[in-house]
Amino acid sequence: ELSTFGLPLVIIQSHSGFALPRFVLEMMHFLRIAAPDTVGIFRKSGVRSRIAELRMLCDVSPEVEVFTDGKLDQSQVHDVADLLKQYFRELPEPLMTAKYSETFAKIFMHIPIEMRMEALQHAVLLLPDEHREALQTLLYFLHDIAKHSATNSMTSQNLAVCFAPSLFQLCGTTHLNNISPTRRHKTIGAAGLPTEREVRESRAAQECLVQMIEHCTKIFIAPTSPGFERDKVSEYCKGSEPDAPFLTELGLSQDGNYKTYLLQKARELLKEHRDRWKGWIVEGTVNGVEISTKKSTDGHPLRFFRVWVDIEAPPKEILTRIVRE
């Protein structure tokens, strides 16, 4: 079985169908319940030995359930919170990615306040799909924690201070993490302090995370300004109406009707079956259901999805069940 700590998110998603391992989602669920009554959640440290024990339980394949009902209790809140931070800290590619971390930080260094939300909406589209999905899950979770800041003292600002170092890779981060503490002390500024540039970028990353936590429901909405142009859309799609066609319009291009359209789609499906589903990529399996995707033939960025499940029954019996029962 695979160890999930230190495993790239793209592999996590290919095994489980989700961008984050099952145990991470279970820990988030537990912490959501505990958040209102826990002062300093994510700021107070857990017990190292207990964290190590929890980590051993989580050292399984991404899709395996670890913390079923009753396996965690209130005394473990800070241990679970520490382990959650540890998971994101140990990702081989940080959640905001090495390529785009600086981009997100610079939005809050150089772009006017009134334009930052739209800039963020553009920037999240640059992230790999699995990173964007994992980021959305984490931000919604942190937003829920911050809702109870009156009792747990964890505002979005405090949460950003705790999580930003684990999510962003800014100037010099990789280099500094790979050298000894003695050399690191000599490298970071004249007095062992972060350089001015590092301080600015760190502060900007925290501001970025604060805004993403507070406006998590907005930043994953595609920008709608007049100048926005959707990527990867063919010239045909750009010039066509965005609305779905009416039933009476289907098949007209083939001098037919909606029945003609459905027959054509059925023929295409049979052809793909004969071609052994060429071009389809298996993304993962969830509860025995295989999930595959394929690039759209019309150039649209939204991929085709296919689910596959084996049923122990004759085809005619299955058809009868679907059509008549």
Tab-separated table of C-alpha atoms in Angstrom:
chain	number	residue	atom	x	y	z
A	1	GLU	CA	0.000	0.000	0.000
A	2	LEU	CA	1.081	3.557	-0.665
A	3	SER	CA	2.219	6.006	1.988
A	4	THR	CA	0.280	9.216	1.517
A	5	PHE	CA	2.707	11.601	3.229
A	6	GLY	CA	5.020	13.178	0.682
A	7	LEU	CA	3.024	11.783	-2.243
A	8	PRO	CA	2.205	14.215	-5.112
A	9	LEU	CA	-1.439	15.277	-5.269
A	10	VAL	CA	-1.748	14.039	-8.853
A	11	ILE	CA	-1.012	10.485	-7.642
A	12	ILE	CA	-3.423	10.896	-4.715
A	13	GLN	CA	-6.151	11.860	-7.157
A	14	SER	CA	-5.384	8.987	-9.549
A	15	HIS	CA	-5.770	6.457	-6.714
A	16	SER	CA	-8.758	7.870	-4.845
A	17	GLY	CA	-10.563	10.183	-7.263
A	18	PHE	CA	-10.114	13.032	-4.763
A	19	ALA	CA	-7.390	15.671	-4.604
A	20	LEU	CA	-6.724	14.934	-0.921
A	21	PRO	CA	-6.426	11.600	0.930
A	22	ARG	CA	-9.475	10.308	2.768
A	23	PHE	CA	-7.823	10.729	6.181
A	24	VAL	CA	-7.197	14.454	5.520
A	25	LEU	CA	-10.902	14.959	4.792
A	26	GLU	CA	-11.763	12.997	7.952
A	27	MET	CA	-9.436	15.172	10.059
A	28	MET	CA	-11.012	18.317	8.610
A	29	HIS	CA	-14.456	16.988	9.512
A	30	PHE	CA	-13.326	16.283	13.083
A	31	LEU	CA	-11.696	19.715	13.470
A	32	ARG	CA	-14.777	21.490	12.109
A	33	ILE	CA	-16.765	19.999	14.979
A	34	ALA	CA	-14.070	20.793	17.560
A	35	ALA	CA	-13.257	24.310	16.290
A	36	PRO	CA	-15.843	26.336	18.262
A	37	ASP	CA	-14.585	25.071	21.644
A	38	THR	CA	-10.820	24.977	21.019
A	39	VAL	CA	-8.901	28.181	21.734
A	40	GLY	CA	-5.762	28.567	19.619
A	41	ILE	CA	-6.459	25.660	17.292
A	42	PHE	CA	-3.474	25.396	14.869
A	43	ARG	CA	-1.401	27.717	17.085
A	44	LYS	CA	-0.954	25.461	20.105
A	45	SER	CA	1.313	22.468	19.526
A	46	GLY	CA	0.235	18.882	19.957
A	47	VAL	CA	2.147	16.107	21.727
A	48	ARG	CA	4.889	14.762	19.468
A	49	SER	CA	4.473	11.095	20.453
A	50	ARG	CA	0.706	11.195	19.920
A	51	ILE	CA	1.148	12.918	16.555
A	52	ALA	CA	3.557	10.144	15.512
A	53	GLU	CA	0.962	7.514	16.473
A	54	LEU	CA	-1.735	9.265	14.428
A	55	ARG	CA	0.638	9.531	11.480
A	56	MET	CA	1.288	5.786	11.568
A	57	LEU	CA	-2.466	5.189	11.332
A	58	CYS	CA	-2.596	7.471	8.279
A	59	ASP	CA	0.290	5.726	6.517
A	60	VAL	CA	-2.063	3.861	4.172
A	61	SER	CA	-3.419	4.183	0.642
A	62	PRO	CA	-5.195	7.515	-0.067
A	63	GLU	CA	-8.689	6.034	-0.397
A	64	VAL	CA	-8.660	4.101	2.902
A	65	GLU	CA	-10.872	5.336	5.759
A	66	VAL	CA	-8.788	5.846	8.911
A	67	PHE	CA	-10.785	7.861	11.431
A	68	THR	CA	-14.251	6.370	11.460
A	69	ASP	CA	-16.786	7.624	14.009
A	70	GLY	CA	-15.479	7.557	17.562
A	71	LYS	CA	-11.779	7.079	16.762
A	72	LEU	CA	-10.898	10.686	17.644
A	73	ASP	CA	-11.843	12.618	20.776
A	74	GLN	CA	-11.589	16.196	22.044
A	75	SER	CA	-8.251	15.563	23.780
A	76	GLN	CA	-6.612	14.993	20.364
A	77	VAL	CA	-7.624	18.276	18.726
A	78	HIS	CA	-4.169	19.891	18.776
A	79	ASP	CA	-2.503	16.621	17.716
A	80	VAL	CA	-4.814	16.322	14.702
A	81	ALA	CA	-4.365	20.017	13.835
A	82	ASP	CA	-0.572	19.611	13.929
A	83	LEU	CA	-0.744	16.508	11.728
A	84	LEU	CA	-2.895	18.351	9.189
A	85	LYS	CA	-0.316	21.151	8.927
A	86	GLN	CA	2.406	18.514	8.685
A	87	TYR	CA	0.664	16.877	5.721
A	88	PHE	CA	0.588	20.091	3.691
A	89	ARG	CA	4.124	21.004	4.765
A	90	GLU	CA	5.489	17.690	3.435
A	91	LEU	CA	3.901	17.833	-0.010
A	92	PRO	CA	6.704	17.491	-2.600
A	93	GLU	CA	5.107	20.349	-4.547
A	94	PRO	CA	3.577	23.048	-2.291
A	95	LEU	CA	-0.139	23.621	-2.688
A	96	MET	CA	0.390	26.985	-4.410
A	97	THR	CA	3.190	25.321	-6.464
A	98	ALA	CA	6.789	26.461	-6.826
A	99	LYS	CA	5.940	27.954	-10.217
A	100	TYR	CA	3.055	30.177	-9.113
A	101	SER	CA	3.652	30.930	-5.406
A	102	GLU	CA	5.481	34.116	-6.308
A	103	THR	CA	2.688	35.098	-8.708
A	104	PHE	CA	0.107	34.956	-5.913
A	105	ALA	CA	2.371	36.908	-3.548
A	106	LYS	CA	3.081	39.618	-6.134
A	107	ILE	CA	-0.639	40.224	-6.616
A	108	PHE	CA	-0.568	41.658	-3.083
A	109	MET	CA	2.689	43.534	-3.654
A	110	HIS	CA	2.035	45.319	-6.943
A	111	ILE	CA	-1.675	45.215	-7.891
A	112	PRO	CA	-4.181	47.824	-6.596
A	113	ILE	CA	-6.562	46.569	-3.903
A	114	GLU	CA	-9.681	46.933	-6.050
A	115	MET	CA	-8.201	44.658	-8.754
A	116	ARG	CA	-6.846	41.885	-6.530
A	117	MET	CA	-9.954	39.707	-6.436
A	118	GLU	CA	-10.097	39.440	-10.216
A	119	ALA	CA	-6.342	38.818	-10.331
A	120	LEU	CA	-6.799	35.947	-7.855
A	121	GLN	CA	-9.614	34.507	-9.959
A	122	HIS	CA	-7.262	34.471	-12.951
A	123	ALA	CA	-4.340	33.084	-10.949
A	124	VAL	CA	-6.173	30.047	-9.530
A	125	LEU	CA	-6.916	28.962	-13.112
A	126	LEU	CA	-3.160	28.540	-13.621
A	127	LEU	CA	-2.871	25.899	-10.891
A	128	PRO	CA	-2.956	22.194	-11.798
A	129	ASP	CA	-6.464	20.774	-11.409
A	130	GLU	CA	-5.627	18.655	-8.365
A	131	HIS	CA	-3.916	21.587	-6.599
A	132	ARG	CA	-6.856	23.889	-7.312
A	133	GLU	CA	-9.340	21.331	-5.963
A	134	ALA	CA	-7.241	20.706	-2.842
A	135	LEU	CA	-6.851	24.460	-2.307
A	136	GLN	CA	-10.609	24.969	-2.527
A	137	THR	CA	-11.200	22.210	0.037
A	138	LEU	CA	-8.637	23.697	2.425
A	139	LEU	CA	-9.906	27.281	2.074
A	140	TYR	CA	-13.517	26.289	2.738
A	141	PHE	CA	-12.297	24.416	5.820
A	142	LEU	CA	-10.245	27.364	7.126
A	143	HIS	CA	-13.182	29.692	6.430
A	144	ASP	CA	-15.354	27.506	8.679
A	145	ILE	CA	-12.695	27.583	11.427
A	146	ALA	CA	-12.457	31.392	11.208
A	147	LYS	CA	-16.245	31.707	11.636
A	148	HIS	CA	-15.728	30.806	15.301
A	149	SER	CA	-12.865	33.262	15.910
A	150	ALA	CA	-14.861	34.925	18.707
A	151	THR	CA	-14.442	31.755	20.783
A	152	ASN	CA	-11.345	30.041	19.337
A	153	SER	CA	-9.310	33.244	18.697
A	154	MET	CA	-8.357	32.008	15.215
A	155	THR	CA	-9.137	34.792	12.768
A	156	SER	CA	-8.333	34.424	9.085
A	157	GLN	CA	-5.163	36.443	9.775
A	158	ASN	CA	-4.033	34.028	12.507
A	159	LEU	CA	-4.793	31.035	10.298
A	160	ALA	CA	-2.817	32.593	7.439
A	161	VAL	CA	0.208	33.019	9.722
A	162	CYS	CA	0.000	29.306	10.599
A	163	PHE	CA	-0.530	27.943	7.083
A	164	ALA	CA	1.195	30.309	4.632
A	165	PRO	CA	4.734	28.910	5.189
A	166	SER	CA	3.467	25.409	4.317
A	167	LEU	CA	1.484	26.418	1.228
A	168	PHE	CA	3.796	28.887	-0.551
A	169	GLN	CA	7.336	28.473	-1.863
A	170	LEU	CA	8.857	31.925	-2.060
A	171	CYS	CA	12.334	33.261	-2.848
A	172	GLY	CA	15.135	31.108	-1.476
A	173	THR	CA	12.829	28.598	0.244
A	174	THR	CA	14.123	25.467	-1.482
A	175	HIS	CA	17.748	26.497	-1.120
A	176	LEU	CA	17.419	27.313	2.564
A	177	ASN	CA	15.631	24.065	3.363
A	178	ASN	CA	18.488	22.025	1.911
A	179	ILE	CA	21.399	23.509	3.874
A	180	SER	CA	22.605	23.073	7.428
A	181	PRO	CA	21.278	25.307	10.259
A	182	THR	CA	24.757	26.871	10.687
A	183	ARG	CA	25.069	27.864	7.032
A	184	ARG	CA	21.402	28.897	6.995
A	185	HIS	CA	22.117	31.369	9.828
A	186	LYS	CA	24.969	32.895	7.825
A	187	THR	CA	22.904	33.021	4.643
A	188	ILE	CA	19.756	34.804	5.869
A	189	GLY	CA	20.711	38.452	6.109
A	190	ALA	CA	23.575	40.029	8.013
A	191	ALA	CA	22.232	39.202	11.504
A	192	GLY	CA	20.622	35.845	10.793
A	193	LEU	CA	17.321	37.547	9.949
A	194	PRO	CA	15.210	37.215	6.791
A	195	THR	CA	16.139	39.601	4.003
A	196	GLU	CA	13.891	42.555	3.213
A	197	ARG	CA	12.637	40.822	0.078
A	198	GLU	CA	11.742	37.668	2.022
A	199	VAL	CA	9.857	39.706	4.614
A	200	ARG	CA	7.856	41.514	1.905
A	201	GLU	CA	6.991	38.306	0.074
A	202	SER	CA	6.089	36.504	3.297
A	203	ARG	CA	3.774	39.328	4.335
A	204	ALA	CA	2.203	39.401	0.861
A	205	ALA	CA	1.641	35.624	0.936
A	206	GLN	CA	-0.132	35.960	4.278
A	207	GLU	CA	-2.321	38.781	2.937
A	208	CYS	CA	-3.107	36.619	-0.078
A	209	LEU	CA	-4.134	33.678	2.096
A	210	VAL	CA	-6.270	35.934	4.321
A	211	GLN	CA	-8.228	37.178	1.316
A	212	MET	CA	-8.611	33.672	-0.108
A	213	ILE	CA	-9.946	32.389	3.231
A	214	GLU	CA	-12.386	35.281	3.635
A	215	HIS	CA	-13.591	35.154	0.013
A	216	CYS	CA	-13.254	31.440	-0.699
A	217	THR	CA	-16.655	31.306	-2.399
A	218	LYS	CA	-15.652	33.989	-4.928
A	219	ILE	CA	-12.127	33.199	-6.056
A	220	PHE	CA	-13.077	29.952	-7.810
A	221	ILE	CA	-15.631	31.730	-10.000
A	222	ALA	CA	-14.282	32.475	-13.481
A	223	PRO	CA	-13.651	36.214	-14.048
A	224	THR	CA	-16.395	37.979	-15.977
A	225	SER	CA	-14.718	41.259	-16.894
A	226	PRO	CA	-14.980	42.320	-20.576
A	227	GLY	CA	-11.283	41.680	-21.136
A	228	PHE	CA	-11.351	38.109	-19.844
A	229	GLU	CA	-10.844	35.437	-22.490
A	230	ARG	CA	-11.305	31.798	-21.580
A	231	ASP	CA	-8.239	29.673	-22.290
A	232	LYS	CA	-8.159	26.624	-24.552
A	233	VAL	CA	-11.505	27.355	-26.219
A	234	SER	CA	-11.563	26.880	-29.961
A	235	GLU	CA	-12.528	29.646	-32.365
A	236	TYR	CA	-15.768	27.800	-33.006
A	237	CYS	CA	-16.693	27.838	-29.327
A	238	LYS	CA	-15.713	31.475	-28.939
A	239	GLY	CA	-18.078	32.510	-31.708
A	240	SER	CA	-21.017	30.360	-30.646
A	241	GLU	CA	-23.745	30.981	-28.135
A	242	PRO	CA	-22.743	29.793	-24.641
A	243	ASP	CA	-26.238	28.478	-23.874
A	244	ALA	CA	-27.051	24.796	-24.372
A	245	PRO	CA	-29.124	24.156	-27.529
A	246	PHE	CA	-32.834	23.414	-27.321
A	247	LEU	CA	-34.032	19.861	-27.965
A	248	THR	CA	-35.591	20.959	-31.271
A	249	GLU	CA	-32.206	22.299	-32.444
A	250	LEU	CA	-30.290	19.049	-31.997
A	251	GLY	CA	-29.430	17.256	-35.238
A	252	LEU	CA	-30.362	20.167	-37.501
A	253	SER	CA	-26.797	20.388	-38.815
A	254	GLN	CA	-27.255	16.827	-40.155
A	255	ASP	CA	-30.660	17.602	-41.715
A	256	GLY	CA	-32.302	15.610	-38.949
A	257	ASN	CA	-33.737	16.039	-35.464
A	258	TYR	CA	-32.926	15.088	-31.885
A	259	LYS	CA	-33.376	11.383	-32.750
A	260	THR	CA	-30.749	11.724	-35.473
A	261	TYR	CA	-28.457	13.392	-32.948
A	262	LEU	CA	-28.928	10.607	-30.369
A	263	LEU	CA	-28.330	7.887	-32.980
A	264	GLN	CA	-25.111	9.603	-34.038
A	265	LYS	CA	-23.935	9.767	-30.418
A	266	ALA	CA	-24.792	6.073	-29.979
A	267	ARG	CA	-22.706	5.217	-33.066
A	268	GLU	CA	-19.808	7.261	-31.685
A	269	LEU	CA	-20.065	5.378	-28.387
A	270	LEU	CA	-20.005	2.000	-30.169
A	271	LYS	CA	-17.009	3.111	-32.229
A	272	GLU	CA	-15.133	4.074	-29.060
A	273	HIS	CA	-15.917	0.645	-27.650
A	274	ARG	CA	-14.537	-1.029	-30.802
A	275	ASP	CA	-11.437	1.174	-30.540
A	276	ARG	CA	-10.979	-0.028	-26.938
A	277	TRP	CA	-11.659	3.444	-25.509
A	278	LYS	CA	-8.603	4.995	-27.125
A	279	GLY	CA	-7.755	8.408	-25.653
A	280	TRP	CA	-9.497	7.845	-22.311
A	281	ILE	CA	-7.338	8.254	-19.194
A	282	VAL	CA	-8.242	6.384	-16.004
A	283	GLU	CA	-8.243	8.953	-13.173
A	284	GLY	CA	-9.023	6.594	-10.313
A	285	THR	CA	-11.517	4.227	-8.717
A	286	VAL	CA	-14.086	5.159	-6.061
A	287	ASN	CA	-16.090	2.414	-4.323
A	288	GLY	CA	-15.455	0.045	-7.232
A	289	VAL	CA	-16.460	2.599	-9.889
A	290	GLU	CA	-13.720	3.431	-12.408
A	291	ILE	CA	-13.566	7.114	-13.427
A	292	SER	CA	-11.966	8.128	-16.744
A	293	THR	CA	-11.624	11.413	-18.624
A	294	LYS	CA	-10.920	12.470	-22.184
A	295	LYS	CA	-10.199	15.796	-23.855
A	296	SER	CA	-13.188	17.380	-25.542
A	297	THR	CA	-13.271	17.021	-29.326
A	298	ASP	CA	-14.620	20.567	-29.794
A	299	GLY	CA	-11.706	22.231	-27.981
A	300	HIS	CA	-13.716	23.146	-24.876
A	301	PRO	CA	-11.620	23.032	-21.660
A	302	LEU	CA	-14.227	20.899	-19.843
A	303	ARG	CA	-13.255	17.244	-20.295
A	304	PHE	CA	-15.548	14.304	-21.025
A	305	PHE	CA	-16.104	11.994	-18.047
A	306	ARG	CA	-16.877	8.285	-18.122
A	307	VAL	CA	-17.742	5.970	-15.228
A	308	TRP	CA	-17.375	2.211	-15.539
A	309	VAL	CA	-18.704	-0.478	-13.217
A	310	ASP	CA	-18.818	-4.250	-13.725
A	311	ILE	CA	-22.220	-5.872	-13.143
A	312	GLU	CA	-22.599	-9.640	-12.908
A	313	ALA	CA	-25.656	-10.023	-15.136
A	314	PRO	CA	-26.441	-10.665	-18.839
A	315	PRO	CA	-26.560	-7.485	-21.006
A	316	LYS	CA	-30.225	-8.053	-21.965
A	317	GLU	CA	-31.251	-8.260	-18.322
A	318	ILE	CA	-29.405	-5.020	-17.532
A	319	LEU	CA	-31.008	-3.271	-20.521
A	320	THR	CA	-34.469	-4.400	-19.435
A	321	ARG	CA	-33.810	-3.159	-15.906
A	322	ILE	CA	-32.689	0.276	-17.146
A	323	VAL	CA	-35.398	0.770	-19.773
A	324	ARG	CA	-38.437	-0.741	-18.075
A	325	GLU	CA	-37.778	-0.881	-14.339
